[in-house]
Short mmCIF file of C-alpha atoms and ligand atoms in Angstrom, two decimals:
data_model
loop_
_atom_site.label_atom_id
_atom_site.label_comp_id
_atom_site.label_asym_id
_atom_site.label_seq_id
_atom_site.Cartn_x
_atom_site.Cartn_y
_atom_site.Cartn_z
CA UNK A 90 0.00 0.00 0.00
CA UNK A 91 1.59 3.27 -1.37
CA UNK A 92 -0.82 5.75 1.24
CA UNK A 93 -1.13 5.80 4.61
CA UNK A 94 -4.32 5.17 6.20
CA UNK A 95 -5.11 7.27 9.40
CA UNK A 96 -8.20 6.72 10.96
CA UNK A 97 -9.46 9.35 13.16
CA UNK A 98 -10.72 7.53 16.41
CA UNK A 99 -11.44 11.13 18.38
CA UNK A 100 -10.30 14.54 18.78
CA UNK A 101 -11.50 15.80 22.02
CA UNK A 102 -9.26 17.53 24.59
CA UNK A 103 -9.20 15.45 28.32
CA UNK A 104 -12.82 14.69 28.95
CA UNK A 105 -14.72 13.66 25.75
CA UNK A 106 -18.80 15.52 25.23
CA UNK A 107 -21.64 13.60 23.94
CA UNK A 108 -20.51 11.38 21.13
CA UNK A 109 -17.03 12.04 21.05
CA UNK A 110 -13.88 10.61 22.25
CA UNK A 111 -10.40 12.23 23.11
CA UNK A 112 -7.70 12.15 20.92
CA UNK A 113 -7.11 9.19 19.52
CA UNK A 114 -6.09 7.44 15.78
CA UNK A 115 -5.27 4.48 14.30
CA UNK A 116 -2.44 4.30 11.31
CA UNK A 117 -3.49 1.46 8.54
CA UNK A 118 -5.91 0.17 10.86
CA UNK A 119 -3.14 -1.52 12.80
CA UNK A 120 -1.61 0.27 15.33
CA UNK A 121 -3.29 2.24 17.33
CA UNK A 122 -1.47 6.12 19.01
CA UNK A 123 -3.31 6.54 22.31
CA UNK A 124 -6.76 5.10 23.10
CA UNK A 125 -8.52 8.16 23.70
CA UNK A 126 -11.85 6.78 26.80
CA UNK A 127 -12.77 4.52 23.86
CA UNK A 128 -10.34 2.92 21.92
CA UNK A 129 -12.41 -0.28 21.56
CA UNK A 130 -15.95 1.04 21.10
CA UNK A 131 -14.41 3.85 18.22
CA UNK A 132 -12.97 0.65 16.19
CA UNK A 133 -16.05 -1.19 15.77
CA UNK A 134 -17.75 1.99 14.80
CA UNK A 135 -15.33 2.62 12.19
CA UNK A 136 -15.29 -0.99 11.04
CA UNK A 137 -11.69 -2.34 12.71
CA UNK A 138 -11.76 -5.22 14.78
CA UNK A 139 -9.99 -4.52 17.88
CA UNK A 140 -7.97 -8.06 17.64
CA UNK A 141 -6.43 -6.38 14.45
CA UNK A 142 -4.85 -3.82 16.66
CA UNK A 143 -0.87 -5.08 16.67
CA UNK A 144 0.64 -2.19 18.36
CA UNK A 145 -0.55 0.47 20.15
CA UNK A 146 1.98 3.39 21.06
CA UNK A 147 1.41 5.50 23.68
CA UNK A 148 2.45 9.61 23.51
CA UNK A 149 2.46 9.87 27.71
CA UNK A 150 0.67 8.46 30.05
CA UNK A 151 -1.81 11.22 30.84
CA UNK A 152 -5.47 9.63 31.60
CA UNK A 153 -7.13 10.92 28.43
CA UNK A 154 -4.38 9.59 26.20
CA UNK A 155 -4.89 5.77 28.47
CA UNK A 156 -8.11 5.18 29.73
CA UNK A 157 -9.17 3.16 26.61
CA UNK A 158 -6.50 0.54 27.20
CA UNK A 159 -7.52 -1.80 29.74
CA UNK A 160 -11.37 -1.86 27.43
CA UNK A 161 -8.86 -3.26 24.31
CA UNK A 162 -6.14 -5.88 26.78
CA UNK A 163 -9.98 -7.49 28.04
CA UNK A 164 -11.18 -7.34 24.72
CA UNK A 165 -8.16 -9.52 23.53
CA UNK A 166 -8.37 -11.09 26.45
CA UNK A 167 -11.50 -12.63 26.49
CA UNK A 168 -11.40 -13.65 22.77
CA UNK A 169 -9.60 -16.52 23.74
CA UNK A 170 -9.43 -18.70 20.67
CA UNK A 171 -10.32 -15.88 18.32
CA UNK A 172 -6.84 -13.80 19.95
CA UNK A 173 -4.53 -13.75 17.38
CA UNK A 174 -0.92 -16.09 17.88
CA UNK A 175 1.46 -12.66 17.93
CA UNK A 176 1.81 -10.55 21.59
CA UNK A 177 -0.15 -6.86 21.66
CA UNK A 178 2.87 -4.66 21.30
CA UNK A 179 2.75 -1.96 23.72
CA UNK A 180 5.17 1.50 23.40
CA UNK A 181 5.55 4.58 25.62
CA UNK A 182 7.86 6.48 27.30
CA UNK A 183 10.47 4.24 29.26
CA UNK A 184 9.65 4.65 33.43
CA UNK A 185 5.98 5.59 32.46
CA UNK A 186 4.54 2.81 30.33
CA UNK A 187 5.25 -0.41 31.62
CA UNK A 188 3.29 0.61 35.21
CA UNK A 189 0.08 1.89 33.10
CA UNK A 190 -0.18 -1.45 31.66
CA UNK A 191 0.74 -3.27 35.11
CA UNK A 192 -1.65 -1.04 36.35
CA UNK A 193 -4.36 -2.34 33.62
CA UNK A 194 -3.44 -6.04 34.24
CA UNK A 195 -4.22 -5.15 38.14
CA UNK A 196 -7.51 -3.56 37.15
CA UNK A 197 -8.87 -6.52 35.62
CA UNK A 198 -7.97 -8.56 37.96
CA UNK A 199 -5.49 -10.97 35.76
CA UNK A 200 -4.78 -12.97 39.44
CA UNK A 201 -8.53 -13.90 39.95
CA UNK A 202 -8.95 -14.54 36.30
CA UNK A 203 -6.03 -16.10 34.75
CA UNK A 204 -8.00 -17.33 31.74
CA UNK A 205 -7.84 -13.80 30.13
CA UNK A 206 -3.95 -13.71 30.50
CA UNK A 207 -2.02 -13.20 27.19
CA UNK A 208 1.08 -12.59 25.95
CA UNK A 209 2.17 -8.45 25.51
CA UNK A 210 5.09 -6.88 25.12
CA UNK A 211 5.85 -3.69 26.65
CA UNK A 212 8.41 -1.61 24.64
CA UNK A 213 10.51 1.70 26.31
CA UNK A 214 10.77 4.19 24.46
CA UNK A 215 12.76 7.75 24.71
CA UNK A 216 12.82 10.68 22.18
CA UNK A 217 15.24 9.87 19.55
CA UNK A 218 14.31 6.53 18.83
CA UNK A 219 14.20 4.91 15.24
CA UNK A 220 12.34 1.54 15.12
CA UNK A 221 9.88 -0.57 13.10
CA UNK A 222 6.35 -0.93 13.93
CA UNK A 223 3.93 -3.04 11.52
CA UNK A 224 6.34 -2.38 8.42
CA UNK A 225 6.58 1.60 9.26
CA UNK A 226 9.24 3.29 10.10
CA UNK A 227 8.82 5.35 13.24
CA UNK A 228 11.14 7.80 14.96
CA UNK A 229 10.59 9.67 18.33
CA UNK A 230 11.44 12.97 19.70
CA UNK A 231 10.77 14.10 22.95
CA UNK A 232 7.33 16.21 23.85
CA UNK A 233 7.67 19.35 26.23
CA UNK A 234 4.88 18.40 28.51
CA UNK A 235 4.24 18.00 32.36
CA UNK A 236 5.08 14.16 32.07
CA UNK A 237 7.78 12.64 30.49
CA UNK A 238 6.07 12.43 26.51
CA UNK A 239 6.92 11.23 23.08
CA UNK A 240 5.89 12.64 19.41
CA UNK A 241 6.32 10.50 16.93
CA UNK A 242 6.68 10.19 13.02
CA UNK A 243 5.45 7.12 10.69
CA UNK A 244 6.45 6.59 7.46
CA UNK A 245 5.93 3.89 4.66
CA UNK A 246 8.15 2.29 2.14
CA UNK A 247 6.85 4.44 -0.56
CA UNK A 248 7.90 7.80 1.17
CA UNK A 249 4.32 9.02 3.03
CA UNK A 250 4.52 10.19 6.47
CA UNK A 251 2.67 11.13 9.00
CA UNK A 252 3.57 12.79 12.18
CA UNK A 253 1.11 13.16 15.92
CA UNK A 254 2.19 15.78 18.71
CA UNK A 255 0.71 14.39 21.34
CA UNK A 256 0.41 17.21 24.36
CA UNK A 257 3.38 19.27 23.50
CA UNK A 258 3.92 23.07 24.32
CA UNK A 259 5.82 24.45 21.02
CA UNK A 260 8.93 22.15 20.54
CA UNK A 261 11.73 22.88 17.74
CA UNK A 262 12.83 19.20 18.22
CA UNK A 263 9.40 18.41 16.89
CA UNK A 264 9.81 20.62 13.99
CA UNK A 265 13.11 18.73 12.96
CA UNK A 266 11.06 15.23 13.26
CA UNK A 267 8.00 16.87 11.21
CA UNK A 268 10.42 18.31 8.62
CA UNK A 269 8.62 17.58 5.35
CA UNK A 270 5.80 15.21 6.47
CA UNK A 271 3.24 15.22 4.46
CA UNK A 272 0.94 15.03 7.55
CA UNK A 273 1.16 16.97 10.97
CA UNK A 274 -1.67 16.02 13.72
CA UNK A 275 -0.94 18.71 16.24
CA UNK A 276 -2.60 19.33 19.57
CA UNK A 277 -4.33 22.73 20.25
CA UNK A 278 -5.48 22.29 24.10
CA UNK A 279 -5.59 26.36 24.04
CA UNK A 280 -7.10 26.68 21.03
CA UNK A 281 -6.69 30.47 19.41
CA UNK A 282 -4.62 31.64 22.16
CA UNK A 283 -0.32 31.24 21.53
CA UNK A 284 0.99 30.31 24.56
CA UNK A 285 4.27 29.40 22.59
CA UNK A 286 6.27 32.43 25.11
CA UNK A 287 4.55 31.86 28.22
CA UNK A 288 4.37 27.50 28.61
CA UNK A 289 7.40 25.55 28.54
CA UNK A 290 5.98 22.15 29.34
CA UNK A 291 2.66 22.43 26.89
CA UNK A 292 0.24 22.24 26.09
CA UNK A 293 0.22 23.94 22.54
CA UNK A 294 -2.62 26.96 21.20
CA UNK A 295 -3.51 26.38 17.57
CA UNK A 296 -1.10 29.46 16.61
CA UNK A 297 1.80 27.33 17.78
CA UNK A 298 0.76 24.22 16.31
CA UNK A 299 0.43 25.90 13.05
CA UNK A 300 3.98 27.85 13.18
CA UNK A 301 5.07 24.04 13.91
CA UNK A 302 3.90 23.02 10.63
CA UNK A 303 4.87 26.10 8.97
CA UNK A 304 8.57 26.40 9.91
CA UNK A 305 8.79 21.99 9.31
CA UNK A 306 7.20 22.78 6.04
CA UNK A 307 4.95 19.88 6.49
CA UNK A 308 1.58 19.85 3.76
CA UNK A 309 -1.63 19.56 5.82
CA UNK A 310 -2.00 20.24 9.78
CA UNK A 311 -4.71 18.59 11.67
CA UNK A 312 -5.85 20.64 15.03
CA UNK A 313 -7.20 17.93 17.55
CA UNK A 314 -7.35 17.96 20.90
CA UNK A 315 -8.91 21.17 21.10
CA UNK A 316 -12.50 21.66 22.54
CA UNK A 317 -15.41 21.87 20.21
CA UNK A 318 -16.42 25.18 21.80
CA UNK A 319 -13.11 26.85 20.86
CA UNK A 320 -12.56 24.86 17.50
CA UNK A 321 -13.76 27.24 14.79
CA UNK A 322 -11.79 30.10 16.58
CA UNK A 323 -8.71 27.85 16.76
CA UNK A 324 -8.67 26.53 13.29
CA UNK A 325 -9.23 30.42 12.25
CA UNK A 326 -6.39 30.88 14.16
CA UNK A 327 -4.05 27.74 12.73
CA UNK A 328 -5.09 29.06 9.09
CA UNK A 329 -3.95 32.53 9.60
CA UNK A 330 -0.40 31.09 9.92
CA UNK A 331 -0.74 27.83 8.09
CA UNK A 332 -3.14 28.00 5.16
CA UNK A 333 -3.33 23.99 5.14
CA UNK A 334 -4.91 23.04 8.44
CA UNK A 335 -8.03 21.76 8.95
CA UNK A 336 -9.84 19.78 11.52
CA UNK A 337 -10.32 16.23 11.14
CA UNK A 338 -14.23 14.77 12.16
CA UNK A 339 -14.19 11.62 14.19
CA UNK A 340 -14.57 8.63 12.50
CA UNK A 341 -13.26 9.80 8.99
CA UNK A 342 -10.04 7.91 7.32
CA UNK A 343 -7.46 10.19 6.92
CA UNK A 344 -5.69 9.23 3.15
CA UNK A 345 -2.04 10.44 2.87
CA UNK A 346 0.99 9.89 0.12
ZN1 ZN B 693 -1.24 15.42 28.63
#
């Protein structure tokens, strides 16, 4: 396949209104970047079966980036004969990730109910990485948040790309691993308002995402993670610096390359 494919599981910011989920995508309907509240319930809607999910990376380990993923390890677990023979591959940010997923395990109660025990790997990752996932390429930089965070860049054999933020205050590391993507997905917590002087640890107005994307020279910027109340005024915002953006609707399939 010469595009990417990136489903659009959600776009809210923290706690998801009626309908909606928090930010939350899916690249060639295989690995998943953050689970939003609903990972699981947001695939079947869009037609994925969860036990298609190989991977799922995480950006950090903030609760509206997580929540979903306990939902998708007793999904898989559960399935028992229907669980496919590979592990769920699990990335995040090494020190965070490995005790969400403990955590997870704990939640469901994997001592009492051994039956829904399978295998998953948990991967460590730090900014700077360069590493395979499902046949993409991926590469990490580190995110200027609260908690120790990842943004990361996917790209295919025949040269498409796609890059996600995750919670990020304005980064010039990021613009380096966005340089030339065709796709940026940038956060936009503070919607019209820059707080690129003012925020060191993020998150990111819609100003900053687009002078991200302007300076990296990527093609198209998505603004998620931004409140529906404050979108239209944020995307106003993102265009006035970077003609291309545009906010993505949940549930649409995202073509790029
Ligand atoms: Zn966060």
């Amino acid at each position: 396949m010469n595009e990417l494919a990136i489903t659009v599981l959600g776009t809210d910011s923290c706690t998801p209104t009626k309908g909606a989920n928090t930010a939350s995508f899916v690249v060639n309907r295989r690995v998943a970047v953050d689970t939003g509240w609903y990972l699981t319930d947001r695939l079947l809607a869009c037609g994925i079966c969860p036990l298609d999910i190989e991977a799922v990376v995480f950006t950090h380990c903030h609760h509206d980036h997580i929540m979903g993923l306990p939902q998708l390890i007793f999904y898989y677990g559960i399935k028992g004969g229907e669980r496919p023979k590979r592990p769920l591959r699990i990335y995040g940010p090494a020190g965070e990730i490995r005790r969400v997923v403990e955590d997870a395990q704990r939640f469901l109660q994997f001592d009492r109910y051994p039956e829904l025990r399978f295998d998953i790997e948990v991967h460590d990752l730090r900014g700077g990485a360069e590493l395979d996932i499902c046949g993409l390429k991926v590469r990490t930089c580190s995110a200027r948040h609260a908690v120790a965070a990842l943004s990361y860049r996917f790209g295919n054999a025949a040269g498409a790309s796609v890059v996600f933020s995750g919670d990020t205050a304005f980064n010039p590391d990021l613009i380096e691993l966005a340089r030339g993507a065709g796709l940026l997905v940038h956060e936009a917590s503070y919607g019209a308002k820059s707080v690129r002087e003012d925020e060191r640890w993020g998150p990111s107005g819609a100003p900053d995402a687009a002078e991200v994307a302007r300076q990296a020279g990527v093609a198209r910027l998505a603004i998620v993670h931004c409140g529906a109340a404050h979108l239209p005024a944020a995307l106003e915002a993102a265009k006035a610096v970077f003609p291309a953006s545009f906010a993505p609707r949940e549930g649409e399939e995202l073509r790029e390359g």
